[in-house]
Each structure stands twice: as structure tokens, then as C-alpha cells.
XYZ file of C-alpha atoms in Angstrom:
735
model
C -23.827 13.147 -22.922
C -23.794 9.876 -24.476
C -26.376 7.783 -26.000
C -28.431 4.945 -23.995
C -28.314 1.401 -25.026
C -30.919 -0.323 -27.082
C -33.558 -1.936 -24.791
C -33.566 -5.431 -24.627
C -36.504 -8.239 -24.280
C -37.934 -7.365 -20.950
C -35.720 -4.796 -19.912
C -36.832 -1.170 -19.297
C -35.348 2.308 -18.331
C -35.825 4.628 -15.535
C -34.177 7.775 -14.853
C -34.191 9.959 -11.346
C -32.015 11.821 -8.618
C -29.787 9.839 -6.240
C -31.611 10.428 -2.818
C -28.898 8.520 -0.864
C -25.768 6.090 -1.478
C -26.886 3.480 0.370
C -23.404 1.130 -0.478
C -20.666 1.740 -3.140
C -17.521 -0.205 -3.576
C -14.606 1.435 -5.004
C -13.333 -1.991 -5.776
C -15.873 -3.581 -7.979
C -18.137 -0.348 -8.488
C -21.377 -2.235 -7.345
C -23.602 0.169 -5.901
C -27.093 0.531 -3.936
C -28.748 3.602 -4.383
C -32.041 4.940 -3.361
C -33.630 6.903 -6.716
C -36.420 9.259 -6.904
C -37.932 8.386 -10.085
C -38.741 11.381 -12.717
C -42.302 12.568 -12.094
C -42.820 10.228 -8.790
C -42.298 11.268 -4.951
C -41.464 7.833 -3.536
C -37.788 6.605 -4.034
C -37.053 3.220 -5.372
C -33.921 0.738 -4.679
C -31.367 0.441 -7.353
C -28.555 -1.649 -7.845
C -26.014 -1.959 -10.371
C -22.314 -1.163 -11.046
C -21.157 2.621 -11.725
C -17.595 4.477 -12.151
C -18.659 7.285 -9.450
C -21.567 8.334 -7.787
C -22.843 10.874 -5.554
C -26.229 11.881 -3.866
C -27.952 14.296 -5.850
C -26.947 13.408 -9.449
C -28.958 12.186 -11.839
C -28.814 8.852 -13.133
C -30.045 6.235 -15.997
C -30.538 2.786 -15.341
C -31.319 -0.019 -17.650
C -32.408 -3.664 -16.433
C -35.418 -5.205 -14.770
C -37.010 -5.260 -11.639
C -36.582 -8.280 -9.418
C -38.121 -9.468 -5.907
C -34.833 -10.169 -3.455
C -35.574 -12.342 -0.887
C -33.676 -10.300 1.554
C -34.056 -6.811 0.131
C -37.503 -6.915 -1.342
C -38.256 -5.213 -4.580
C -35.234 -3.486 -6.579
C -34.317 -2.740 -9.828
C -30.954 -4.465 -10.996
C -29.515 -2.112 -13.543
C -27.310 -3.723 -16.384
C -26.516 -0.099 -17.652
C -25.923 2.583 -14.914
C -24.877 5.864 -15.922
C -24.794 9.858 -14.493
C -26.828 11.845 -17.055
C -27.381 15.821 -17.397
C -30.273 16.651 -14.929
C -33.165 18.621 -16.614
C -33.937 21.205 -13.712
C -31.879 24.185 -12.474
C -31.605 22.345 -8.836
C -30.499 19.413 -10.730
C -28.159 20.904 -12.905
C -26.563 22.761 -9.624
C -26.356 19.746 -7.569
C -24.787 17.518 -10.833
C -21.900 20.520 -11.173
C -21.307 20.574 -7.563
C -21.027 16.813 -7.251
C -17.274 16.448 -8.318
C -18.070 14.930 -11.341
C -16.509 18.107 -13.257
C -12.762 18.966 -11.944
C -12.686 22.119 -11.075
C -16.537 23.086 -10.461
C -17.532 23.023 -6.343
C -20.661 23.930 -5.165
C -20.068 27.869 -5.247
C -19.159 28.075 -8.494
C -21.992 25.732 -9.987
C -24.471 28.024 -8.300
C -23.004 31.307 -10.168
C -22.620 29.328 -13.366
C -26.324 28.097 -13.095
C -27.521 31.881 -12.059
C -25.900 33.245 -15.010
C -26.817 30.750 -18.066
C -29.766 28.879 -16.306
C -30.751 25.401 -18.380
C -28.134 26.517 -21.482
C -24.978 26.104 -18.954
C -23.848 22.814 -20.641
C -24.187 24.043 -23.859
C -22.144 27.119 -22.771
C -19.306 25.184 -21.429
C -19.437 22.576 -24.174
C -19.232 25.296 -27.298
C -18.552 28.649 -26.052
C -16.160 28.029 -22.914
C -14.624 31.568 -23.147
C -18.188 33.177 -21.901
C -17.105 31.794 -18.265
C -14.241 34.159 -18.157
C -16.717 37.065 -17.607
C -17.886 35.470 -14.314
C -16.532 36.572 -11.162
C -13.641 34.036 -9.638
C -13.334 32.230 -13.166
C -9.470 33.103 -14.484
C -7.856 31.518 -17.574
C -6.210 29.231 -15.246
C -9.546 27.799 -13.662
C -11.486 28.023 -17.272
C -8.657 25.786 -18.496
C -9.259 23.491 -15.476
C -12.890 23.285 -16.262
C -12.902 22.538 -19.786
C -10.297 19.688 -19.320
C -12.651 18.313 -16.672
C -15.306 18.652 -18.828
C -13.859 16.672 -21.603
C -12.913 13.896 -19.488
C -16.307 13.372 -18.360
C -17.429 13.037 -22.165
C -14.586 10.454 -23.020
C -15.011 8.568 -19.751
C -19.074 8.097 -20.323
C -17.675 6.653 -23.939
C -15.373 4.265 -22.194
C -18.104 3.315 -19.597
C -20.626 2.534 -21.979
C -18.377 0.177 -24.130
C -17.361 -1.609 -20.789
C -20.951 -1.628 -19.771
C -21.768 -3.349 -23.132
C -19.307 -6.114 -22.139
C -20.967 -6.844 -19.005
C -18.307 -5.736 -16.789
C -17.704 -3.680 -13.470
C -16.792 0.057 -14.436
C -15.252 1.183 -11.045
C -11.916 1.757 -12.579
C -13.219 3.604 -16.054
C -11.541 6.611 -14.844
C -8.144 5.302 -14.192
C -8.476 3.459 -17.827
C -8.852 6.601 -19.303
C -6.154 8.369 -17.271
C -3.716 5.667 -18.731
C -5.306 5.195 -22.312
C -6.678 8.545 -23.070
C -8.828 8.680 -25.845
C -7.388 5.371 -27.328
C -8.937 3.240 -24.583
C -11.891 1.813 -26.396
C -8.970 0.580 -29.238
C -6.761 -0.686 -26.809
C -9.263 -2.384 -24.936
C -10.646 -4.329 -28.061
C -7.403 -4.947 -29.181
C -5.992 -6.766 -26.137
C -8.067 -6.684 -23.216
C -5.344 -8.536 -21.115
C -2.863 -5.367 -21.282
C -5.570 -4.052 -18.529
C -4.241 -6.628 -15.996
C -0.452 -5.009 -16.234
C -1.535 -1.250 -16.740
C -4.381 -0.657 -14.700
C -4.504 -1.483 -10.660
C -7.434 -3.353 -9.850
C -8.134 -4.947 -12.690
C -7.396 -8.691 -12.556
C -7.429 -11.878 -14.871
C -10.791 -12.230 -14.035
C -12.229 -9.043 -15.299
C -9.834 -8.594 -18.272
C -11.133 -12.439 -19.270
C -14.642 -11.380 -19.219
C -13.994 -8.487 -21.481
C -12.323 -10.806 -24.113
C -15.023 -13.602 -23.683
C -17.670 -10.825 -24.852
C -15.730 -9.199 -27.902
C -15.063 -12.900 -28.992
C -11.624 -13.899 -28.125
C -11.991 -17.804 -27.846
C -11.153 -19.524 -24.714
C -8.377 -21.285 -26.397
C -6.657 -18.326 -27.592
C -2.647 -18.302 -27.246
C -3.251 -14.715 -26.187
C -5.322 -15.785 -23.192
C -2.761 -18.579 -22.619
C 0.277 -16.286 -22.573
C -1.897 -13.937 -20.427
C -2.769 -16.285 -17.924
C 1.194 -17.632 -17.533
C 2.036 -13.768 -16.756
C -0.996 -13.397 -14.543
C -0.104 -16.260 -12.711
C 3.678 -15.379 -12.203
C 2.584 -11.775 -10.990
C 0.034 -13.594 -8.318
C 2.687 -15.880 -6.996
C 5.153 -12.640 -6.622
C 2.368 -10.761 -4.451
C 2.870 -13.935 -2.186
C 6.507 -12.979 -1.930
C 7.660 -15.705 -4.824
C 10.248 -15.014 -7.518
C 11.561 -18.239 -8.464
C 8.251 -20.649 -9.282
C 8.921 -24.450 -9.928
C 7.217 -25.869 -13.069
C 5.119 -28.142 -11.493
C 3.552 -25.183 -9.007
C 3.210 -22.864 -12.435
C 1.360 -25.341 -14.549
C -0.427 -26.629 -11.650
C -1.613 -22.689 -11.054
C -2.151 -22.043 -15.153
C -4.378 -25.218 -15.413
C -6.471 -24.142 -12.385
C -7.139 -20.443 -13.981
C -7.174 -21.384 -17.626
C -8.659 -25.028 -18.124
C -7.357 -25.052 -21.556
C -5.301 -28.272 -23.659
C -2.097 -28.709 -22.320
C -0.609 -28.277 -25.580
C -1.976 -24.442 -25.727
C -0.460 -23.917 -22.285
C 3.196 -25.449 -23.155
C 2.979 -23.280 -26.810
C 2.206 -20.232 -24.522
C 5.075 -20.722 -22.159
C 7.408 -21.134 -25.133
C 6.154 -18.216 -26.945
C 6.554 -16.426 -23.382
C 10.315 -17.526 -23.126
C 11.068 -16.528 -26.608
C 9.908 -12.923 -26.520
C 11.903 -12.850 -22.736
C 8.820 -11.861 -20.719
C 9.662 -14.906 -18.380
C 13.083 -16.797 -17.555
C 13.553 -20.555 -17.005
C 16.814 -21.871 -14.950
C 17.338 -25.442 -14.699
C 19.208 -27.229 -11.443
C 19.666 -30.938 -11.252
C 17.272 -31.367 -13.682
C 14.275 -29.770 -12.275
C 13.025 -26.046 -14.194
C 11.759 -23.106 -12.438
C 10.698 -19.960 -14.076
C 10.903 -16.108 -13.163
C 9.017 -12.921 -14.165
C 12.103 -11.411 -16.074
C 12.138 -8.090 -13.983
C 12.246 -10.457 -10.759
C 15.312 -12.293 -12.589
C 17.241 -9.511 -13.031
C 16.813 -7.997 -9.495
C 18.014 -11.379 -8.024
C 21.213 -11.679 -10.130
C 21.768 -8.022 -10.099
C 21.533 -8.287 -5.921
C 23.664 -11.307 -6.223
C 26.227 -9.431 -8.578
C 26.686 -6.362 -6.374
C 27.000 -7.991 -3.131
C 30.033 -9.798 -4.561
C 31.283 -6.702 -6.110
C 31.067 -4.484 -3.195
C 32.861 -7.528 -0.840
C 35.760 -7.680 -3.114
C 36.532 -3.906 -2.956
C 39.065 -2.537 -0.177
C 38.064 -1.373 3.065
C 37.713 2.175 2.868
C 39.270 2.794 6.582
C 42.919 2.068 7.877
C 43.424 -1.285 9.629
C 42.048 -0.901 13.200
C 43.033 -2.332 16.191
C 39.741 -3.591 17.992
C 41.015 -4.208 21.107
C 42.197 -0.506 21.446
C 39.610 1.483 19.573
C 36.393 -0.137 21.306
C 37.318 0.530 24.853
C 38.285 4.062 24.140
C 34.814 4.364 22.159
C 33.113 3.149 25.659
C 34.855 5.356 27.680
C 33.653 8.367 25.378
C 29.949 7.073 25.350
C 30.164 6.014 29.099
C 28.662 2.792 27.607
C 30.038 -0.850 28.394
C 29.082 -3.182 25.605
C 28.644 -6.891 25.994
C 31.013 -9.351 24.780
C 28.690 -10.208 21.621
C 28.558 -6.409 20.980
C 32.214 -6.019 21.079
C 32.402 -8.841 18.894
C 29.664 -7.610 16.436
C 31.569 -4.294 16.633
C 34.909 -5.890 15.789
C 33.345 -8.002 12.770
C 32.157 -4.674 11.116
C 35.229 -2.816 11.345
C 37.209 -5.596 9.387
C 34.268 -6.360 6.991
C 33.165 -4.612 3.603
C 29.582 -5.829 3.683
C 27.754 -7.077 7.182
C 24.732 -7.738 8.392
C 23.454 -7.044 12.184
C 20.345 -8.698 13.155
C 18.311 -9.084 16.109
C 15.189 -8.271 18.257
C 13.933 -5.361 20.575
C 16.611 -4.314 23.282
C 19.592 -6.311 21.847
C 21.759 -3.184 21.174
C 21.870 -3.161 17.315
C 21.923 0.979 17.703
C 24.271 0.968 20.340
C 26.615 -1.138 17.788
C 25.920 1.255 15.100
C 26.549 4.136 17.058
C 29.816 2.672 18.694
C 30.903 1.926 14.871
C 30.189 5.283 13.886
C 32.212 6.971 16.962
C 35.024 5.018 16.328
C 35.325 5.950 12.355
C 34.348 9.585 13.076
C 37.985 10.655 13.497
C 38.820 9.260 9.793
C 36.374 12.139 7.879
C 34.848 9.427 6.497
C 31.607 9.926 4.395
C 28.709 8.149 5.814
C 25.133 7.923 4.637
C 22.344 6.560 6.503
C 19.019 5.305 5.019
C 15.698 3.470 5.589
C 12.904 2.408 3.650
C 10.091 4.811 4.981
C 10.105 8.050 5.950
C 9.524 7.422 9.808
C 11.888 4.430 9.690
C 14.635 7.361 8.679
C 13.454 9.763 10.979
C 14.438 7.159 13.989
C 17.494 6.461 12.827
C 18.341 10.164 12.666
C 17.458 10.483 16.217
C 19.119 7.525 17.455
C 22.260 8.378 15.726
C 22.242 12.189 15.847
C 23.184 12.525 11.910
C 20.895 12.880 8.968
C 19.158 9.710 7.445
C 17.032 9.481 4.603
C 14.693 7.262 2.867
C 16.077 5.077 0.199
C 14.036 6.967 -2.601
C 15.319 10.286 -1.497
C 18.996 8.660 -1.267
C 18.545 7.779 -4.703
C 17.489 10.639 -5.710
C 14.114 9.772 -7.247
C 13.031 12.018 -10.287
C 9.437 12.579 -10.477
C 9.794 13.428 -14.434
C 12.103 10.562 -15.127
C 10.008 8.298 -13.166
C 13.622 6.788 -12.007
C 16.422 7.449 -9.611
C 19.318 9.613 -10.666
C 21.875 7.219 -8.710
C 22.985 4.116 -10.109
C 25.797 1.598 -11.461
C 27.098 4.741 -13.370
C 26.439 7.652 -10.867
C 27.156 5.460 -7.818
C 26.739 7.471 -4.108
C 29.623 9.246 -2.983
C 30.204 7.249 0.419
C 32.609 5.526 2.441
C 29.962 3.870 4.464
C 26.499 3.388 3.900
C 24.171 2.043 6.889
C 20.880 0.991 6.004
C 18.103 0.143 8.781
C 15.031 -1.651 9.063
C 16.256 -3.920 6.131
C 13.851 -6.732 6.572
C 11.246 -4.258 4.549
C 13.393 -3.901 1.484
C 12.002 -6.013 -1.352
C 13.987 -7.596 -4.030
C 13.590 -4.884 -7.003
C 14.150 -1.855 -4.572
C 17.241 -3.949 -2.938
C 18.678 -4.414 -6.426
C 18.319 -0.567 -7.306
C 19.995 0.381 -3.910
C 22.938 -2.206 -3.977
C 23.794 -1.110 -7.598
C 24.081 2.479 -6.481
C 27.048 1.422 -3.706
C 30.178 2.316 -5.012
C 32.781 -0.959 -4.854
C 34.955 1.316 -2.411
C 32.050 1.465 0.209
C 31.365 -0.432 2.793
C 27.989 -1.275 4.059
C 26.255 -2.188 6.887
C 22.415 -3.838 6.960
C 20.424 -3.795 9.934
C 17.084 -5.200 10.434
C 14.871 -7.714 12.438
C 14.666 -11.157 10.148
C 11.743 -12.292 12.439
C 9.467 -9.406 11.484
C 7.244 -9.787 8.469
C 8.972 -10.105 5.281
C 8.677 -7.237 2.761
C 5.361 -6.023 1.105
C 7.178 -6.604 -2.278
C 8.497 -9.826 -3.534
C 11.422 -11.525 -2.191
C 12.910 -11.538 1.272
C 16.472 -10.275 0.877
C 17.367 -9.894 4.195
C 16.841 -13.541 5.046
C 18.508 -14.599 1.688
C 21.457 -12.619 2.553
C 21.927 -14.432 6.029
C 20.930 -17.788 4.619
C 23.733 -17.665 1.855
C 26.254 -18.347 4.116
C 28.469 -15.856 2.146
C 27.701 -12.580 4.061
C 29.123 -11.890 7.692
C 26.218 -12.179 9.900
C 25.879 -10.661 13.661
C 22.729 -12.494 15.243
C 22.042 -10.439 18.554
C 19.913 -12.598 21.416
C 20.532 -11.081 24.592
C 18.234 -8.481 26.171
C 20.312 -5.920 28.076
C 19.634 -4.589 31.528
C 18.018 -1.566 30.600
C 15.117 -3.386 28.176
C 14.704 -6.170 30.865
C 12.188 -3.867 32.951
C 10.182 -3.474 29.695
C 7.476 -6.265 29.239
C 6.721 -5.072 25.724
C 10.510 -6.336 24.993
C 10.253 -9.402 27.117
C 7.195 -10.506 25.533
C 8.380 -9.930 22.158
C 10.992 -12.152 22.502
C 8.898 -14.513 24.240
C 6.388 -14.331 21.228
C 9.437 -14.989 18.794
C 10.432 -18.047 20.861
C 6.830 -19.271 20.345
C 6.000 -19.242 24.017
C 2.245 -18.006 24.562
C 2.331 -17.230 28.197
C 2.687 -13.251 28.176
C 3.261 -11.341 31.120
C 2.768 -7.773 32.507
C 4.698 -6.087 35.664
C 3.424 -7.640 39.086
C 1.840 -5.246 41.275
C -0.290 -2.313 41.196
C 2.278 -0.135 39.160
C 0.842 0.655 35.786
C 2.135 -2.081 33.399
C 3.472 -1.439 29.629
C 1.909 -4.459 28.342
C -1.665 -6.192 28.716
C -3.772 -8.496 27.254
C -7.305 -8.461 27.463
C -9.442 -11.548 26.996
C -12.704 -10.866 24.793
C -14.083 -13.619 22.695
C -17.105 -12.024 20.505
C -16.424 -9.317 17.850
C -18.819 -7.080 19.291
C -17.142 -6.757 22.647
C -13.746 -6.463 21.282
C -15.101 -3.717 19.480
C -16.588 -2.096 22.344
C -13.206 -2.565 24.467
C -10.858 -1.259 21.873
C -12.975 2.078 21.326
C -13.216 2.492 24.978
C -9.354 2.001 25.445
C -8.577 4.446 22.717
C -11.153 7.250 23.680
C -10.997 6.959 27.386
C -8.699 4.440 29.439
C -5.174 5.014 27.872
C -5.520 8.939 27.556
C -6.951 8.873 31.251
C -4.467 6.466 32.742
C -1.480 6.863 30.627
C -1.703 10.559 29.643
C -1.590 9.776 26.237
C -3.129 11.708 23.271
C -5.567 9.803 21.648
C -4.956 10.742 18.160
C -1.083 11.484 17.910
C -0.030 8.649 20.496
C -2.220 5.922 19.828
C -1.928 3.542 16.953
C -4.289 0.731 16.364
C -3.282 -2.203 14.405
C -5.179 -5.115 12.981
C -4.349 -8.158 10.887
C -6.737 -7.137 7.933
C -8.466 -4.771 6.097
C -11.791 -6.425 5.410
C -14.480 -7.535 8.117
C -15.903 -5.997 11.292
C -12.198 -5.885 12.971
C -10.575 -4.768 9.834
C -9.118 -1.286 9.233
C -12.317 -0.081 7.269
C -15.049 -1.205 9.906
C -12.600 0.093 12.807
C -11.597 3.427 10.945
C -15.631 4.472 11.018
C -16.113 3.240 14.715
C -13.074 5.134 15.718
C -13.619 8.389 13.482
C -17.261 8.838 15.097
C -15.994 8.380 18.373
C -12.870 10.557 18.012
C -13.463 13.162 15.193
C -17.214 13.506 15.590
C -17.974 17.481 15.469
C -15.509 17.938 12.283
C -17.425 21.087 10.672
C -16.118 20.588 6.993
C -15.954 17.370 5.243
C -15.892 15.604 2.043
C -17.653 12.081 1.189
C -16.025 9.807 -1.474
C -17.828 6.873 -1.743
C -17.645 4.557 1.413
C -15.303 7.253 3.391
C -15.863 10.576 4.848
C -12.769 12.638 4.894
C -13.278 15.439 7.735
C -10.953 17.922 9.332
C -8.924 16.843 12.071
C -8.913 13.113 10.752
C -5.934 10.764 11.043
C -4.787 9.697 7.200
C -2.140 7.544 5.765
C -0.723 7.726 2.284
C -1.326 4.272 0.343
C 1.541 4.656 -2.462
C 4.270 6.411 -3.075
C 3.988 10.059 -4.580
C 7.070 11.536 -5.635
C 5.406 14.419 -6.709
C 4.442 15.391 -3.496
C 6.962 13.663 -1.637
C 5.124 11.765 0.424
C 5.305 8.053 0.623
C 3.511 4.868 1.201
C 2.889 4.222 5.076
C 3.063 8.227 5.824
C 0.655 9.455 8.226
C -0.589 12.791 8.712
C -3.279 14.540 9.568
C -6.418 16.414 7.576
C -5.821 20.468 8.155
C -8.076 21.700 5.823
C -11.345 20.520 3.958
C -12.533 22.565 0.934
C -16.030 21.642 0.416
C -16.440 23.818 -3.091
C -12.988 22.766 -4.526
C -13.454 19.195 -3.159
C -9.882 19.439 -1.948
C -8.146 18.235 1.168
C -5.109 19.821 2.452
C -3.094 16.971 4.741
C -0.065 18.169 7.480
C 2.820 15.591 7.429
C 5.414 16.431 10.400
C 4.633 20.070 9.709
C 4.508 20.245 5.906
C 0.621 20.298 4.123
C -0.099 18.545 0.900
C -2.969 19.005 -1.161
C -4.660 16.692 -2.876
C -7.561 17.144 -5.417
C -10.787 15.139 -5.715
C -9.192 12.226 -8.440
C -6.486 11.889 -5.708
C -8.187 10.932 -2.600
C -8.001 7.366 -3.342
C -4.041 7.515 -2.481
C -4.856 8.230 1.193
C -6.914 6.440 3.494
C -8.225 6.954 7.315
C -5.506 6.007 9.864
C -7.010 5.283 13.283
C -6.583 1.802 12.597
C -4.025 0.661 10.086
C -2.715 -3.021 9.070
C 0.097 -4.407 10.767
C 2.097 -4.527 7.226
C 1.490 -1.065 6.933
C 3.045 -0.168 10.382
C 6.292 -1.643 9.320
C 9.433 0.761 10.169
C 7.212 2.817 12.218
C 7.164 3.279 16.122
C 4.194 4.731 18.116
C 4.066 5.304 21.879
C 1.017 3.228 22.297
C -0.374 0.092 20.302
C -3.482 -1.638 20.438
C -3.908 -5.123 18.524
C -7.393 -6.398 17.948
C -7.004 -10.464 17.419
C -9.884 -12.700 16.739
C -10.400 -16.033 14.994
C -11.787 -14.324 12.049
C -8.246 -13.075 11.081
C -7.295 -17.101 10.977
C -5.848 -16.813 7.551
C -3.567 -14.148 8.918
C -2.557 -15.540 12.055
C 1.434 -15.970 12.122
C 4.136 -15.575 14.888
C 5.402 -12.731 12.809
C 2.731 -10.502 12.415
C 1.820 -10.451 16.341
C 5.369 -10.020 16.610
C 6.087 -6.882 14.249
C 2.888 -5.486 15.828
C 3.835 -5.595 19.419
C 7.631 -4.252 18.462
C 6.100 -1.277 17.323
C 5.339 0.063 20.359
C 7.405 2.099 22.638
C 5.367 2.608 26.071
C 2.631 0.483 25.781
C 1.108 -2.513 24.254
C -2.821 -3.718 24.500
C -3.868 -6.752 22.810
C -7.526 -7.203 22.856
C -9.150 -10.365 21.480
C -9.502 -14.101 21.489
C -7.011 -16.128 23.710
C -7.354 -18.916 21.261
C -6.420 -16.381 18.353
C -3.606 -15.076 20.050
C -2.295 -18.617 20.652
C -2.889 -19.526 17.240
C -0.670 -16.966 16.022
C 2.104 -17.473 18.289
C 2.255 -20.987 17.668
C 2.131 -20.378 13.762
C 5.366 -20.093 12.432
C 5.203 -19.927 8.669
C 6.564 -23.127 7.297
C 6.440 -22.530 3.669
C 9.116 -19.701 2.996
C 9.553 -17.004 0.019
C 10.624 -19.160 -2.864
C 13.626 -17.309 -4.177
C 16.704 -18.196 -5.722
C 18.827 -15.443 -3.985
C 20.439 -17.069 -1.089
C 22.527 -19.465 -3.665
C 23.088 -16.576 -6.207
C 24.857 -14.720 -3.327
C 26.961 -18.031 -2.284
C 27.993 -18.319 -5.921
C 25.431 -20.679 -7.204
C 23.630 -21.224 -10.468
C 22.788 -17.581 -11.434
C 24.342 -18.260 -14.751
C 21.895 -21.295 -15.828
C 19.955 -19.484 -18.176
C 17.961 -20.631 -20.765
C 15.795 -18.730 -23.165
């Protein structure tokens, strides 16, 4: 299958069958395996990095023995690779392990029964013979042949990367991106991996570069470091980075002569990958994509605002009371002012927390404009947010991606400046979630004759992507803004809404309904991690379903600040899966995760081919253990995932608060601990609390809750958009 590396002095080579995968990290590829060595009965511990691994596979390990002070005697492998087994049982396990796409447990047995020890030779040299076997047609044969070829190519890449001492967890993804040219591309410029392969950062690429002889002060390395630094700062939400901040971060990363760094900066500017702007003698730098996004947003806003109103002049003092009468709702003075401003504005932002009447204002505007036969389009960033908007207005609402008609084949939107949306009015809800790149594409598709209403809560978490456009639009002073603060009577009895506003004001004293009646808001003090876990499992599995009559799978959502740690999504999902879905019959184990029928899962990335998007939550309907496929039900629609696509989904009994943006759940359970210290901020807890419709339960350390509520982020995201919108310095461009 592949050549073994030459042994260095002091190294040895061992082979055997994996008895147990004790640990496997999908991120780093680091594995702890129990291996039954060839010709022996007792298992040994092997540690090392491997792209993918399953129990029953044969592996070859090159390395040496060591006596770890914690774990005892173990074999530390510098080279770890799956190899063809040499027994019929081993061959069957190998073929059914998922390493070769198209071959599951049943088909593996059929193949081994037909061809015995020659099965690999037949697949390699005479694959057409497989057509004679039951269950194998031309389509299945093509799948098997392609899977076999992919494994061969992956093993070549694996050997190359292993020889340069780096982790190989992303090898399959490298192959999918670069194909057979992977080794040549990585050899020529390993820093390409940073941009092309998710999960590979500067340190990994830098290690490869060092091993293949690229010097530490290479201009190639310096330029890659600058791009990587700006990319990392964009992941923190920043678009416009001051020169001092950029250079300081590059120095920490690269530790190279200042002259090389400055030359690299000039090179990057000359080829247009970064942009510099100068204000009052001070320079700031952008990634070119983010500069274009910010300038695009500012120009689109000015273009839209300069266009004429798409409806005739309306007398607010006349039409608003008529709408109130039709809907049997009495608006407050602030709501009437908001409706009046919206009716006379081409572009308006409506912001405020829960229970302040944003939806009532939107419905009143729609009611007033209904008689003018205007075309109105409604959208939101996520599927769940669009569904909520549709339910609130009684009109169709789409995700922004669907509204802009994303074409999976072209990997681009059909709607844009040259093909704008046909609408008189576009209403965008949950606008705080929209990053600057998506906002640029949305606004480009808005016709100059259209009016635009943005609604959202600017006090929630900023978008996952760079920028905070809603805040910048408000802070620009150039766009009409309605900020609603009054909680209305129907919402005053909700402790969820009352406490959300208290949290937003920085008040730590949270309350629930007095008396013996059930409340909709509880704070359960618990300081130790083990006790928080115990209480959380108890309330999700028993207390809330019994006392509030809620479904523990569909109605209750655990929201936690982080992915890692004992109170992170990974640990809590394992505990909740064991408690809530213990008797699943069919399941697939992939790395550290078990996917079983009945499990609650979340889509982690946008998949336009399948039409499922980041944050969509569904339930596993069927698991095919032979084909290694999973079918997930999303709002009544089944979506099939093959073995190589399982990394797109994760268990969703517990999700991060960031992932919950734009969604609502009947009940929300929030664990809080000082272990979450780096994440404890007011807008995080505020966002989590406002996701609940009927019940909030915070379980955790009172100190952690107080820390979060008292911590209003002091450093805002660094952008230039507010100044650009107000007519600032977007033309001060130097290349």
C-alpha cells in the first residue's frame, strides 16, 4: 500500500491490530491506541498522530518505547499508518472500517468470501470482476474504485507529512483540495495550507516550511505571517488594524529582522493582498476582502438612501390610528414615532431588547403599506430566525442566502448590483448577526428604488464573522435609528424579559416570580464543576419535563459558553447523549463522537448542495452501519450524510451560545463557571437568556454570573465602517 520509512538509530517498527481507540483528536490527529501486536496476545499502548483510525484496523508504527511518568510504558510513534492486514478476519475489518468509501460491513464480508486473500489485488488490478457479485452495480463499482484510489493518494501525502514531523489530521482534506498535486504544492509553498485548508494554522505550515529548508527570515515566511496575523485578527472581529498593533503581533509571531518585515509589508501592499489607509498621519491595514466589504457597504447605504421612497407620501397621524384600529392594538408614543419615522425613511434601523415591540412596529408598517400593492421581501441570517419572522408577520421569510439565490454550482449569489432584488421594501431581522462580508453582498442586491428596514438587538453578541455592521450603522449618525427601551405590559410579567433587561443594564440581582407558582426564570447556585454537571443532567432529564411538561429533546436546549472543558459542548453532549438516548440500536463512531439514531445534531457549516446551513438543528432518523451513512431530519426534510461528511455535524444536546444566535427555544439551561472566565461577558449571558421563550435556568457559580454581568466589553471591534457611512475617509487609499 505504501513504503515504510527508513528506521533511524534507536527506532523500531511494530505492527498489529487496534484493539481500542482510547483517544483520538480530530483537530491534531493525536491518538492513544491499544494495539495487539502481530504474533502476541497482550496489548500495548501506542501514541502518535494519524489521519483517521478505527478499531480492528491494522497499523504500522515506527518509533521507540518510553516510560511515561503518568501512563507507564508506551510506544511513542513518529510514523503511524494503517496497513493492509494479513488475515481474512483482519481484511474484513479493514474493508468495513470506512477507510474505503462504498464498502460497509456486509459488502466487506461478500468481497472476502469471494476473493479471500486476493481481494486487494482484485480491487487494485481487476475491479470489473466485482460486477459479478450481488449488490455491486456500475455506480457502486465506481464508488469503490474512487475510494480505493483516494486511499492510495492519501497514504502518499501521509508519508510525506509524517517525514516532516507534522500532524496529519487534515490529510484527507488536503487531498480533497489539492488532489494528486498535494505533495508538489505543499513542497513549493507550505504556507498556502493556512488559507486553503481549514484547521491548519501558521505554526503547522511553518513547521513544514522549516523541515523542507525554507529559512526563518525568508520573505515568503514574512509575507505569510502578515497575512495570517490579519486573518487571526479578523477572527476576533477586527477589520481595520492600526499599524502598531499589526507590527507588534507580527513580531511576536515571526521573530525576524524588522527590515524583512517592512519589506514584506511593502510587497503585500504592492500585489494588493492588503490595503493601507491613513488618517491624521496614522496608518491602518485591512485584508483587501474586508476593505472592499466595508467600502461596499458604505457606498450601498448612501446609494439606497439617495433613492426615492417607493410609496406615496403618507399622513402618519391618519394612517397609524387606522392600523391600530384594524389590529386592535394600541401603540405607545415611542412605537408611533418609530412607525412614523419608518414611513418617511428610505433606510432605518430598529433596535431594542426583548418585549419592547419591534415585531409590533414591523407588523404595523406592513399593515399600513398593504393597500399600496407593494412587493415586500423578508429575510434573516439563519433558517430558524427566518422561520420566526415568518410566524410573527404571517408572510414568507427567507434566509439571506436563499433570498440572494446562492448557486451551489457557481459558488456565488445570482443576485447582486447588476441583478438586484425586485422589491419595494426589504425587511431584515436579527441584523446583529450579519458580518460585514455578507452585509456587503446583501446591500449590493438592494435596488436604489427599494426601502430597507433593519431590525435587531445591538446589545447581543456581535456576528461570528468580522465587523459589527449593525452597531456601525447606528454609531455613524447618518442613518435614522429607533432605539426601543420600554417593556410593554404583556411582557412585564415575564421574568425572562425583565431579567434580560436587568442583565443588559449591568444589574446582578435577578429575580423570579414570588409565591408558590412556577416561575419562568431560575438561578441555581452551584460552585463545583461536578455539581453543575449533576444538576444540569437532573433538570434536563427529569425536573423540567416533569414540572413544566416539556419534551426533553425538542423543547430544552443547553447553551454553554465554550466547546472545551468539563462544562463545554463536547463533554456535556457525551453526558446528555448517555442520559437522553441510551438505548439507540444503530450507531456510528467517528473519532471522539458517537452518532446514534435519535440523537440531536447541529449543522456546523453552510452546505448549499444539501441546503442545510450553519446552526440548523435536526435529529438523526436512520443510521446505516454498512454504508456508514446518516440521515438527519431537519423540519421534516431528510438529509443524507456520507462517511466523509460527518465532520459537518455535531451533537446538539448542548451547543455554544454563539451558535444559538437567531434561534429561540421553549426552555434554555445555561451552565456558568469560573472555568469560562475568558468568555464571561454581559452580552454572552444576555444573548443566552433572550433565546428562551418560556423558561430560563442558570446553573452555576454566582461569582461567574456576577463577573459576566459586570463585564461589558471595553474594547470594541476595530472597523472603519461608521466613518465611511457618515462620509468619512474611505477614499484615503494607498497601495
